[in-house]
Coordinates of C-alpha atoms in Angstrom, one line a residue:
Chain A
X1 CA 117.4 27.8 149.4
X2 CA 116.3 31.3 150.2
X3 CA 118.9 33.8 151.1
X4 CA 117.9 36.0 154.1
X5 CA 120.7 38.3 153.7
X6 CA 121.9 39.6 150.5
X7 CA 125.3 41.3 151.7
X8 CA 128.1 39.7 153.9
X9 CA 127.9 40.2 157.6
X10 CA 131.7 40.6 158.7
X11 CA 133.1 43.0 156.1
X12 CA 129.9 45.1 155.3
X13 CA 130.5 48.7 155.6
X14 CA 126.8 49.5 156.2
X15 CA 125.6 50.8 159.4
X16 CA 123.7 47.9 161.1
X17 CA 120.5 50.1 161.0
X18 CA 120.3 49.6 157.4
X19 CA 117.9 47.0 156.2
X20 CA 118.2 44.4 153.3
X21 CA 116.3 45.0 150.1
X22 CA 113.6 42.7 149.1
X23 CA 114.0 41.4 145.4
X24 CA 111.0 39.0 145.4
X25 CA 108.1 40.6 143.6
X26 CA 105.4 38.2 145.2
X27 CA 106.2 40.0 148.4
X28 CA 104.7 43.3 146.9
X29 CA 102.0 41.8 144.8
X30 CA 100.3 40.0 147.4
X31 CA 99.6 41.4 150.8
X32 CA 102.0 39.4 152.7
X33 CA 103.6 42.2 154.3
X34 CA 102.5 43.1 157.8
X35 CA 101.8 46.6 158.8
X36 CA 104.6 46.8 161.3
X37 CA 107.0 45.7 158.4
X38 CA 105.8 48.3 156.2
X39 CA 106.1 51.0 158.9
X40 CA 109.7 50.0 159.4
X41 CA 110.5 50.4 155.6
X42 CA 109.0 53.8 155.6
X43 CA 111.3 54.9 158.3
X44 CA 114.5 52.9 158.1
X45 CA 117.0 53.1 155.3
X46 CA 117.6 50.3 153.0
X47 CA 121.0 49.1 151.6
X48 CA 121.6 49.3 147.8
X49 CA 121.0 45.9 146.1
X50 CA 124.1 44.5 144.2
X51 CA 124.2 44.1 140.6
X52 CA 123.9 40.3 140.7
X53 CA 120.3 40.6 142.4
X54 CA 117.6 39.8 140.2
X55 CA 113.7 39.9 140.7
X56 CA 113.1 38.0 137.4
X57 CA 110.8 34.9 137.4
X58 CA 113.7 32.9 135.9
X59 CA 116.5 33.7 138.2
X60 CA 117.8 31.1 140.5
X61 CA 119.9 31.7 143.5
X62 CA 122.1 28.5 143.1
X63 CA 122.7 29.3 139.4
X64 CA 123.8 32.8 140.3
X65 CA 126.4 31.2 143.0
X66 CA 127.7 29.0 140.2
X67 CA 128.1 31.9 137.9
X68 CA 130.0 33.7 140.5
X69 CA 132.2 30.6 141.3
X70 CA 132.8 30.3 137.7
X71 CA 133.8 34.0 137.0
X72 CA 137.2 35.0 136.4
X73 CA 138.8 38.4 136.4
X74 CA 135.3 40.0 137.1
X75 CA 134.0 39.0 133.7
X76 CA 130.5 38.4 134.8
X77 CA 128.9 38.8 131.4
X78 CA 131.1 36.0 129.9
X79 CA 130.3 33.7 132.9
X80 CA 126.6 34.2 132.4
X81 CA 126.9 33.6 128.8
X82 CA 128.7 30.4 129.5
X83 CA 125.9 29.5 132.0
X84 CA 123.1 30.2 129.5
X85 CA 124.9 28.1 126.7
X86 CA 125.4 25.3 129.2
X87 CA 121.7 25.1 130.1
X88 CA 120.8 25.4 126.3
X89 CA 123.0 22.5 125.6
X90 CA 121.8 20.3 128.3
X91 CA 118.2 21.0 127.2
X92 CA 119.1 20.4 123.5
X93 CA 120.6 17.2 124.2
X94 CA 117.8 15.9 126.4
X95 CA 115.0 17.2 124.2
X96 CA 116.6 15.4 121.2
X97 CA 116.9 12.1 123.2
X98 CA 113.2 12.6 124.1
X99 CA 112.1 12.9 120.7
X100 CA 114.0 10.0 119.6
X101 CA 113.0 7.7 122.5
X102 CA 110.1 5.2 122.9
X103 CA 107.1 6.0 125.0
X104 CA 108.1 4.3 128.0
X105 CA 111.6 5.9 128.0
X106 CA 110.2 9.3 127.5
X107 CA 108.9 9.5 131.0
X108 CA 112.4 8.9 132.6
X109 CA 114.3 11.6 130.5
X110 CA 114.6 14.8 132.5
X111 CA 114.4 17.7 129.9
X112 CA 114.4 20.7 132.3
X113 CA 118.1 21.7 132.5
X114 CA 117.6 23.4 135.9
X115 CA 116.6 20.3 137.4
X116 CA 119.4 18.4 135.9
X117 CA 121.8 21.0 137.3
X118 CA 120.3 20.8 140.7
X119 CA 120.4 17.0 140.7
X120 CA 124.0 17.1 139.4
X121 CA 125.1 19.4 142.1
X122 CA 123.2 17.3 144.8
X123 CA 125.0 14.3 143.6
X124 CA 128.4 16.0 143.7
X125 CA 128.0 17.3 147.3
X126 CA 130.4 15.5 149.7
X127 CA 128.9 14.5 153.0
X128 CA 131.7 14.5 155.0
X129 CA 135.2 16.4 154.6
X130 CA 138.6 16.1 155.8
X131 CA 140.8 18.7 157.5
X132 CA 144.5 18.8 158.5
X133 CA 145.1 18.7 162.3
X134 CA 148.3 18.9 163.9
X135 CA 149.2 16.5 166.6
X136 CA 152.6 15.6 168.1
X137 CA 154.6 17.2 165.2
X138 CA 152.6 15.4 162.5
X139 CA 149.8 16.4 160.5
X140 CA 146.6 14.1 160.3
X141 CA 143.7 14.1 157.8
X142 CA 140.8 14.2 160.0
X143 CA 137.1 13.6 159.2
X144 CA 134.9 16.5 160.0
X145 CA 131.4 17.6 159.2
X146 CA 130.8 20.3 156.6
X147 CA 128.3 23.0 156.7
X148 CA 125.8 23.4 153.8
X149 CA 127.6 26.3 152.2
X150 CA 130.9 24.5 152.4
X151 CA 129.4 21.4 150.6
X152 CA 127.8 23.5 147.8
X153 CA 131.0 25.5 147.2
X154 CA 133.2 22.4 147.0
X155 CA 130.6 20.7 144.5
X156 CA 130.6 23.8 142.3
X157 CA 134.4 24.1 142.6
X158 CA 135.0 20.5 141.6
X159 CA 132.6 20.7 138.7
X160 CA 134.7 23.9 137.4
X161 CA 137.9 22.7 137.9
X162 CA 137.1 19.3 136.4
X163 CA 136.0 20.9 133.3
X164 CA 138.9 23.3 133.1
X165 CA 141.8 20.9 133.6
X166 CA 140.7 17.4 132.4
X167 CA 139.0 17.9 129.2
X168 CA 140.2 18.3 125.6
X169 CA 141.3 21.9 125.2
X170 CA 139.5 22.5 121.9
X171 CA 135.9 21.9 123.3
X172 CA 134.2 25.0 124.6
X173 CA 133.4 25.4 128.3
X174 CA 129.8 25.0 127.9
X175 CA 130.1 21.8 126.0
X176 CA 132.3 20.3 128.7
X177 CA 130.2 21.6 131.6
X178 CA 127.1 20.2 129.9
X179 CA 128.7 16.9 129.6
X180 CA 129.9 16.8 133.1
X181 CA 126.5 17.8 134.6
X182 CA 124.6 15.3 132.6
X183 CA 127.0 12.7 133.7
X184 CA 126.8 13.9 137.3
X185 CA 123.1 13.8 137.4
X186 CA 123.3 10.2 136.5
X187 CA 125.8 9.6 139.1
X188 CA 128.6 8.9 136.8
X189 CA 131.7 11.1 135.8
X190 CA 134.8 12.2 137.4
X191 CA 133.4 14.8 139.9
X192 CA 131.1 12.0 141.5
X193 CA 134.2 9.7 141.6
X194 CA 136.0 12.5 143.2
X195 CA 133.4 12.7 145.9
X196 CA 133.4 8.9 146.5
X197 CA 137.2 9.1 146.9
X198 CA 136.8 11.7 149.5
X199 CA 134.2 9.5 151.3
X200 CA 136.5 6.7 151.1
X201 CA 139.5 8.6 152.7
X202 CA 137.3 9.9 155.5
X203 CA 136.2 6.4 156.3
X204 CA 139.7 5.1 156.2
X205 CA 140.8 7.8 158.7
X206 CA 138.0 7.5 161.0
X207 CA 140.3 6.4 163.9
X208 CA 141.4 9.9 164.1
X209 CA 138.1 11.5 164.4
X210 CA 138.6 12.0 168.0
X211 CA 141.4 14.7 167.1
X212 CA 138.6 16.9 166.3
X213 CA 137.7 19.0 169.3
X214 CA 134.8 21.1 168.0
Chain B
X1 CA 86.4 21.6 126.1
X2 CA 89.2 22.7 128.1
X3 CA 91.0 25.6 126.5
X4 CA 94.0 26.9 128.2
X5 CA 94.6 30.4 127.4
X6 CA 98.3 31.2 126.9
X7 CA 98.1 34.7 128.0
X8 CA 94.9 36.9 128.5
X9 CA 93.9 39.3 125.9
X10 CA 95.5 37.5 122.8
X11 CA 94.5 34.1 122.7
X12 CA 93.0 34.9 119.4
X13 CA 93.6 31.4 117.9
X14 CA 92.5 29.5 120.8
X15 CA 89.4 31.6 121.3
X16 CA 88.3 31.2 117.5
X17 CA 88.8 27.5 117.9
X18 CA 86.8 27.4 121.1
X19 CA 83.9 29.0 119.6
X20 CA 83.7 26.8 116.3
X21 CA 84.5 23.3 117.5
X22 CA 82.2 21.1 119.3
X23 CA 83.5 19.7 122.6
X24 CA 85.3 16.4 121.9
X25 CA 87.4 15.1 124.5
X26 CA 89.7 13.0 122.6
X27 CA 90.3 15.5 119.9
X28 CA 93.9 16.5 119.4
X29 CA 93.9 20.2 118.8
X30 CA 96.7 21.7 117.2
X31 CA 95.8 25.2 115.9
X32 CA 99.4 26.1 115.2
X33 CA 100.1 23.2 112.8
X34 CA 98.7 22.6 109.3
X35 CA 98.8 19.5 107.5
X36 CA 99.2 21.0 104.1
X37 CA 102.8 20.1 103.1
X38 CA 102.7 21.6 99.5
X39 CA 103.8 25.2 99.6
X40 CA 101.9 25.8 96.4
X41 CA 98.5 25.3 98.3
X42 CA 99.5 27.6 101.1
X43 CA 97.3 30.8 101.4
X44 CA 96.4 33.4 104.1
X45 CA 94.1 30.7 105.9
X46 CA 97.5 29.0 106.9
X47 CA 99.1 32.1 107.9
X48 CA 101.2 31.7 111.2
X49 CA 100.9 28.0 111.1
X50 CA 103.8 25.6 110.9
X51 CA 104.0 23.0 108.1
X52 CA 106.4 20.1 108.2
X53 CA 109.2 19.7 105.7
X54 CA 109.7 16.0 104.8
X55 CA 113.0 14.6 105.4
X56 CA 113.8 13.9 101.9
X57 CA 113.2 17.4 100.9
X58 CA 115.1 18.7 103.7
X59 CA 118.2 16.6 102.5
X60 CA 117.6 17.6 98.8
X61 CA 116.3 21.1 98.5
X62 CA 118.3 22.6 101.5
X63 CA 121.6 20.9 101.9
X64 CA 123.2 24.4 102.5
X65 CA 120.4 26.7 102.6
X66 CA 118.8 26.8 106.0
X67 CA 120.2 29.1 108.8
X68 CA 122.5 27.2 111.3
X69 CA 120.3 27.8 114.1
X70 CA 117.2 26.3 112.4
X71 CA 119.3 23.3 111.4
X72 CA 120.1 22.9 115.1
X73 CA 116.4 23.0 115.9
X74 CA 115.6 20.3 113.2
X75 CA 118.2 18.2 114.8
X76 CA 116.8 18.7 118.4
X77 CA 113.0 18.4 117.4
X78 CA 113.6 15.7 115.1
X79 CA 111.4 17.3 112.5
X80 CA 111.7 20.6 110.5
X81 CA 108.7 22.8 110.7
X82 CA 108.5 26.2 109.0
X83 CA 106.0 28.9 109.8
X84 CA 103.8 30.1 106.9
X85 CA 104.1 34.0 106.9
X86 CA 103.0 36.8 104.6
X87 CA 106.2 37.8 102.9
X88 CA 106.7 34.2 101.5
X89 CA 102.9 34.0 100.6
X90 CA 103.4 37.3 98.7
X91 CA 106.3 36.2 96.6
X92 CA 104.7 32.7 96.0
X93 CA 101.5 34.4 94.7
X94 CA 103.7 36.7 92.3
X95 CA 105.6 33.8 91.1
X96 CA 102.3 32.0 90.2
X97 CA 101.0 34.9 88.2
X98 CA 104.2 35.9 86.5
X99 CA 104.8 35.8 82.7
X100 CA 108.0 33.6 82.1
X101 CA 108.5 34.8 78.5
X102 CA 109.5 38.3 79.8
X103 CA 112.8 39.0 81.6
X104 CA 113.1 37.6 85.1
X105 CA 111.9 39.7 88.0
X106 CA 113.8 40.7 91.1
X107 CA 112.3 40.0 94.3
X108 CA 114.0 41.5 97.4
X109 CA 113.3 40.4 101.1
X110 CA 114.6 43.0 103.3
X111 CA 114.0 43.7 107.3
X112 CA 115.7 44.0 110.4
X113 CA 118.0 41.3 111.7
X114 CA 116.7 37.9 112.8
X115 CA 113.2 38.8 111.4
X116 CA 112.9 35.9 109.1
X117 CA 114.3 36.9 105.7
X118 CA 116.3 33.6 105.1
X119 CA 113.4 31.4 106.3
X120 CA 111.1 33.2 104.0
X121 CA 113.5 32.6 101.2
X122 CA 113.6 28.8 102.1
X123 CA 110.0 28.7 102.0
X124 CA 109.7 30.1 98.5
X125 CA 112.5 27.8 97.3
X126 CA 110.6 24.9 98.6
X127 CA 107.7 26.1 96.6
X128 CA 109.8 26.4 93.3
X129 CA 111.4 23.0 94.1
X130 CA 108.2 21.3 94.5
X131 CA 106.8 22.9 91.2
X132 CA 109.9 21.3 89.3
X133 CA 112.1 24.5 88.9
X134 CA 115.7 24.4 88.8
X135 CA 116.9 26.0 92.0
X136 CA 120.2 27.9 92.0
X137 CA 120.7 28.6 95.7
X138 CA 123.6 30.7 97.0
X139 CA 123.1 30.3 100.8
X140 CA 125.3 33.3 102.0
X141 CA 127.2 35.5 99.5
X142 CA 129.0 37.0 102.2
X143 CA 131.0 33.7 102.8
X144 CA 132.4 34.2 99.1
X145 CA 133.9 37.7 100.0
X146 CA 135.6 37.0 103.3
X147 CA 137.8 34.4 105.3
X148 CA 139.1 32.7 102.1
X149 CA 142.4 31.0 103.0
X150 CA 143.2 29.9 99.3
X151 CA 142.9 32.6 96.7
X152 CA 144.2 31.3 93.5
X153 CA 145.0 33.6 90.4
X154 CA 142.7 32.6 87.8
X155 CA 144.1 30.3 85.1
X156 CA 141.7 31.5 82.5
X157 CA 141.8 35.4 82.8
X158 CA 145.0 37.2 84.0
X159 CA 143.3 39.8 86.6
X160 CA 140.8 37.4 88.2
X161 CA 141.2 35.4 91.5
X162 CA 139.5 32.0 92.1
X163 CA 138.2 30.6 95.1
X164 CA 138.5 26.8 94.8
X165 CA 137.2 25.5 98.1
X166 CA 134.1 27.6 98.1
X167 CA 133.3 26.9 94.3
X168 CA 133.6 23.2 94.7
X169 CA 131.6 23.1 97.9
X170 CA 128.9 24.9 96.3
X171 CA 128.7 22.7 93.2
X172 CA 128.6 19.6 95.4
X173 CA 125.5 21.1 96.9
X174 CA 124.1 22.0 93.6
X175 CA 124.2 18.6 92.4
X176 CA 122.5 17.3 95.3
X177 CA 119.5 19.6 94.7
X178 CA 119.4 19.5 91.0
X179 CA 120.5 16.1 90.3
X180 CA 117.5 15.1 88.0
X181 CA 118.0 18.3 85.9
X182 CA 121.8 17.7 85.2
X183 CA 121.4 14.7 82.9
X184 CA 118.7 16.4 80.7
X185 CA 120.4 19.8 80.0
X186 CA 123.2 20.0 77.3
X187 CA 126.1 22.1 77.0
X188 CA 125.9 24.7 74.0
X189 CA 129.6 25.0 73.5
X190 CA 133.1 23.7 74.1
X191 CA 134.9 24.3 77.2
X192 CA 138.6 23.8 77.7
X193 CA 139.9 23.7 81.2
X194 CA 143.4 22.6 80.8
X195 CA 145.6 20.9 78.0
X196 CA 144.2 17.6 78.7
X197 CA 140.8 18.3 80.1
X198 CA 137.8 19.7 78.4
X199 CA 134.1 19.3 78.0
X200 CA 132.7 19.1 74.3
X201 CA 129.5 20.6 73.1
X202 CA 126.3 18.7 73.7
X203 CA 127.5 16.8 76.9
X204 CA 125.1 16.8 79.9
X205 CA 125.6 19.2 82.5
X206 CA 126.4 16.4 85.0
X207 CA 129.8 16.1 83.3
X208 CA 130.3 19.8 83.8
X209 CA 129.7 19.6 87.5
X210 CA 131.8 16.4 87.9
X211 CA 134.6 18.3 86.3
X212 CA 134.2 21.2 88.7
X213 CA 134.0 18.8 91.8
X214 CA 136.9 16.5 90.9
X215 CA 139.3 19.1 89.6
X216 CA 139.1 21.7 92.4
X217 CA 141.6 24.2 90.6
X218 CA 139.1 24.9 87.7
X219 CA 136.0 24.8 89.9
X220 CA 135.3 28.7 90.0
X221 CA 135.4 28.6 86.0
X222 CA 133.1 25.7 86.1
X223 CA 130.7 27.7 88.2
X224 CA 130.8 30.4 85.5
X225 CA 130.2 28.1 82.7
X226 CA 127.4 26.4 84.6
X227 CA 125.7 29.8 85.2
X228 CA 126.1 30.9 81.5
X229 CA 124.5 27.7 80.3
X230 CA 121.6 27.9 82.7
X231 CA 121.1 31.6 81.6
X232 CA 120.9 30.7 78.0
X233 CA 118.7 27.6 78.2
X234 CA 116.2 28.9 80.8
X235 CA 114.7 31.1 78.1
X236 CA 114.1 28.2 75.9
X237 CA 111.2 27.2 78.0
X238 CA 112.1 23.6 79.0
X239 CA 112.4 24.4 82.6
X240 CA 112.3 27.5 84.9
X241 CA 115.2 28.7 86.8
X242 CA 115.0 30.1 90.2
X243 CA 118.1 32.2 91.3
X244 CA 118.2 32.6 95.2
X245 CA 120.7 34.7 96.7
X246 CA 120.9 35.2 100.4
X247 CA 123.1 38.3 101.6
X248 CA 122.9 39.8 98.0
X249 CA 124.5 43.0 99.3
X250 CA 127.7 41.2 99.3
X251 CA 127.7 41.3 95.6
X252 CA 128.3 45.3 95.7
X253 CA 129.8 45.6 99.1
X254 CA 133.5 45.2 99.9
X255 CA 135.8 42.4 100.5
X256 CA 138.1 41.8 103.3
X257 CA 140.4 39.6 101.1
X258 CA 144.1 40.6 100.4
X259 CA 146.4 39.7 97.8
X260 CA 150.0 38.4 98.3
X261 CA 151.3 41.9 98.4
X262 CA 148.7 43.0 101.1
X263 CA 146.8 45.2 98.7
X264 CA 142.9 44.7 98.9
X265 CA 141.1 42.5 96.4
X266 CA 138.3 44.2 94.6
X267 CA 134.9 42.5 94.2
X268 CA 135.1 42.6 90.3
X269 CA 138.5 40.5 90.5
X270 CA 136.8 37.5 92.2
X271 CA 135.5 35.1 89.7
X272 CA 132.5 33.8 91.6
X273 CA 131.2 37.3 92.3
X274 CA 131.7 38.4 88.8
X275 CA 129.7 35.5 87.5
X276 CA 127.0 36.1 90.2
X277 CA 126.6 39.6 89.2
X278 CA 126.1 38.6 85.6
X279 CA 123.3 36.2 87.0
X280 CA 121.7 38.9 88.8
X281 CA 121.4 40.9 85.7
X282 CA 117.8 40.6 84.5
X283 CA 118.6 40.0 80.8
X284 CA 117.5 36.5 80.8
X285 CA 114.0 35.0 80.6
X286 CA 112.2 31.9 82.0
X287 CA 112.6 32.3 85.7
X288 CA 112.8 34.6 88.8
X289 CA 115.5 36.1 90.9
X290 CA 114.7 35.9 94.6
X291 CA 117.1 37.4 97.0
X292 CA 117.5 38.6 100.5
X293 CA 119.4 41.2 102.0
X294 CA 121.7 40.4 105.2
X295 CA 123.4 42.8 107.5
X296 CA 124.6 40.2 109.8
X297 CA 127.5 38.8 107.7
X298 CA 128.3 42.0 105.9
X299 CA 131.6 43.8 105.8
X300 CA 131.8 47.4 106.7
X301 CA 128.0 48.1 107.2
X302 CA 126.5 49.6 110.2
X303 CA 124.9 47.1 112.6
X304 CA 121.6 49.2 112.6
X305 CA 121.1 49.5 108.9
X306 CA 118.6 47.2 107.0
X307 CA 117.0 49.1 104.2
X308 CA 117.9 48.3 100.7
X309 CA 119.4 51.7 99.9
X310 CA 121.7 51.4 102.9
X311 CA 122.9 47.8 102.4
X312 CA 123.0 47.5 98.7
X313 CA 124.7 50.9 98.1
X314 CA 124.3 53.0 95.0
X315 CA 125.7 50.6 92.6
X316 CA 123.8 47.6 93.9
X317 CA 120.5 49.5 94.1
X318 CA 120.9 50.6 90.3
X319 CA 121.7 47.2 89.1
X320 CA 118.8 45.6 91.1
X321 CA 116.4 48.2 90.1
X322 CA 113.5 47.6 89.3
X323 CA 112.8 45.1 92.1
X324 CA 109.7 44.0 94.1
X325 CA 110.6 44.8 97.7
X326 CA 109.1 42.5 100.3
X327 CA 109.5 43.7 103.9
X328 CA 109.8 41.1 106.6
X329 CA 108.9 42.2 110.0
X330 CA 108.7 40.7 113.5
X331 CA 106.2 38.2 114.7
X332 CA 102.7 39.4 115.0
X333 CA 100.5 38.5 118.1
X334 CA 99.0 35.5 116.2
X335 CA 102.4 34.5 115.0
X336 CA 103.9 34.6 118.4
X337 CA 101.2 32.5 119.9
X338 CA 101.7 29.9 117.2
X339 CA 105.5 29.8 118.0
X340 CA 104.8 29.6 121.6
X341 CA 102.2 26.7 121.2
X342 CA 104.7 25.0 118.9
X343 CA 107.5 25.1 121.5
X344 CA 105.3 24.0 124.1
X345 CA 104.1 21.1 122.0
X346 CA 107.8 20.1 121.2
X347 CA 108.6 20.1 124.9
X348 CA 111.1 22.9 124.5
X349 CA 109.8 25.2 127.1
X350 CA 110.9 23.8 130.5
X351 CA 110.9 26.3 133.1
X352 CA 107.6 26.3 134.9
X353 CA 107.4 30.1 135.0
X354 CA 107.5 30.2 131.3
X355 CA 104.1 28.4 131.2
X356 CA 102.5 30.9 133.5
X357 CA 100.9 34.1 132.2
X358 CA 103.4 36.6 133.7
X359 CA 106.3 34.4 132.5
X360 CA 105.2 34.1 128.9
X361 CA 104.5 37.9 128.9
X362 CA 107.8 38.6 130.4
X363 CA 109.7 36.5 127.5
X364 CA 107.5 38.5 124.9
X365 CA 108.3 41.7 126.4
X366 CA 112.0 41.0 126.9
X367 CA 112.0 40.2 123.1
X368 CA 113.0 36.6 123.8
X369 CA 110.5 34.7 121.7
X370 CA 112.5 34.8 118.3
X371 CA 111.7 33.3 115.0
X372 CA 112.5 29.8 114.4
X373 CA 116.0 30.0 113.5
X374 CA 118.3 30.2 116.4
X375 CA 118.9 28.1 119.5
X376 CA 118.2 29.5 122.8
X377 CA 118.5 28.6 126.4
X378 CA 115.5 29.1 128.5
X379 CA 116.0 31.9 130.6
X380 CA 117.9 35.2 129.9
X381 CA 116.3 38.0 131.7
X382 CA 119.6 39.7 131.4
X383 CA 120.5 42.0 128.7
X384 CA 123.5 42.5 126.7
X385 CA 124.0 43.6 123.2
X386 CA 123.2 40.1 121.8
X387 CA 119.6 39.1 120.9
X388 CA 118.0 37.5 124.0
X389 CA 118.2 33.9 123.4
X390 CA 115.6 32.3 125.6
X391 CA 112.5 30.3 124.7
X392 CA 113.6 29.5 121.3
X393 CA 115.8 26.6 119.8
X394 CA 116.4 28.4 116.9
X395 CA 115.9 32.2 116.6
X396 CA 117.8 35.3 115.8
X397 CA 115.2 38.1 116.5
X398 CA 113.3 39.4 119.2
X399 CA 109.6 39.5 119.0
X400 CA 109.9 42.9 120.6
X401 CA 107.0 44.9 122.1
X402 CA 104.2 43.7 120.0
X403 CA 101.6 45.3 122.4
X404 CA 103.8 47.5 124.5
X405 CA 101.2 48.8 126.8
X406 CA 100.1 45.6 128.1
X407 CA 103.6 44.5 128.9
X408 CA 104.4 47.8 130.7
X409 CA 102.0 46.8 133.4
X410 CA 104.1 43.8 134.5
X411 CA 107.2 43.6 132.4
X412 CA 109.2 46.7 132.1
X413 CA 111.1 47.1 135.2
X414 CA 111.8 43.2 135.7
X415 CA 114.1 43.0 132.7
X416 CA 117.7 42.9 133.2
X417 CA 119.4 40.6 135.5
X418 CA 121.4 43.5 136.6
X419 CA 118.3 45.6 137.2
X420 CA 118.0 47.2 140.8
X421 CA 115.5 45.7 142.9
X422 CA 112.0 46.9 142.7
X423 CA 111.3 49.0 145.7
X424 CA 108.0 50.3 144.3
X425 CA 104.7 48.9 144.8
X426 CA 103.5 47.0 141.7
X427 CA 100.1 47.6 140.2
X428 CA 98.4 44.3 140.7

């Protein structure tokens, strides 16, 4: 998912005249830029890029978002370390399984931790959500559609809270995350169960769907 | 024959092979591996190639010797492969030519953190073990001078301190490595441990080791007795003794241990260290003393220091003098390529970008290919003080700029995750 805007719209202190910076290197290496765009860049000022942007070949926007959600007290370095260790742990487990598996089984094992992560996140995203709407003095849980951003955020939040709260306290975060991600990518585990519970609740409350007016 | 070049300009191994071999579609090409599993037959032609350690050897020769990251790698890949590198080859060639009727020679492996000193030491020990030597391996001397929960005052001498847990653990590992020797070598004098326990003269060493393993309280003294016996009998020519100490600078550094009245413990007061120092003295014949420095676990030393003078200190240097210094450096181009091919073969490099030219160059430039002893994730373009752990299952050291100029073209401003964005035109 390509982000077309790197800084927020509503609370940005920048003059709207400022343009977004371009972190992707292929734009500069190839001749994809058209002449008018290049002219614009010569004249118009460009916003400063945030510390979190990267032009590395190995950077992934979803992973960066996950790191930000996991970060506490602004400790980005720690959050990144945990993420790196998580990806390493996932890869180790999968590669170990790969090398001890039979030939037929080898094709089914996904060794790339990025694919495992993306698959797990996909499996954890709810399709439909619930919101509290007041009618006649009572509050009803009404099923509503969710935007992509909201779904992604819910999946990430569930993964992180599940790992923080419901696991043995002596295990490291990266171990807990690795276990949960591997389980989620196979459609097992508590987070996927939570998603299914949400879907069931929405299905049960479908009578109230007309309370939604947007 | 399809020869996929890893990155242009330094496909040395692949180019060489492409020129020599005839096209054969079914041939399984592995330029980074060698089938020669006997370290005695390793030579310069095997340099930068991986040889496989058999599972029995891994269990018996290295119960405690391998770096923890390498152990993780062995578990992940289901095989233990060590790269043949010049420092180890040098020491092995010296060992082949040495005169064992003269006093033991000191060999000292030194180099920056993560360059491969411990792995070279393990390679040499594998050679010694396959040649039938008795291997006395102290995996990390730093573990004996810090973080000791139980420090008992010694029963035999008033001013000494024992470390029962460390000593008994070491004795167990020693037994695993040298089981076949313990029944052949006999003690030369009587040892009295307590009122009721003693080991008579002429008993096999296996009994001595059993005593130390079972009675943890006297295990440090057992270690001392064992070292004494081996020192005396190595000179008689039945067997050759290889004393290997990793982190030898701990023997002449400082401890962080404290007595009960909060005063610091001196190194001389620790039984284990005292006996180790006597062993490192080259007044015995019939073997070799192979050591490696280590800054990583050492106490009260600067992180950047790696030279023998800095780490050993004045006292240590005088005691080790004269020694054969063996420098261990970062991977060369050829070794890097070998490591890269090995990881590709073992299905460790997963990110699609790591297989392309710029990706592999990036990893090389960012110093992310490291020697085979630490585990790593796969991406870590970001920096930080810690060594970048990417690309490798088990490495500690960066293979930093090998050919910096080449890398500068693409790599140098793509490094940190917190880099500012490139606003300049890249040179294509």
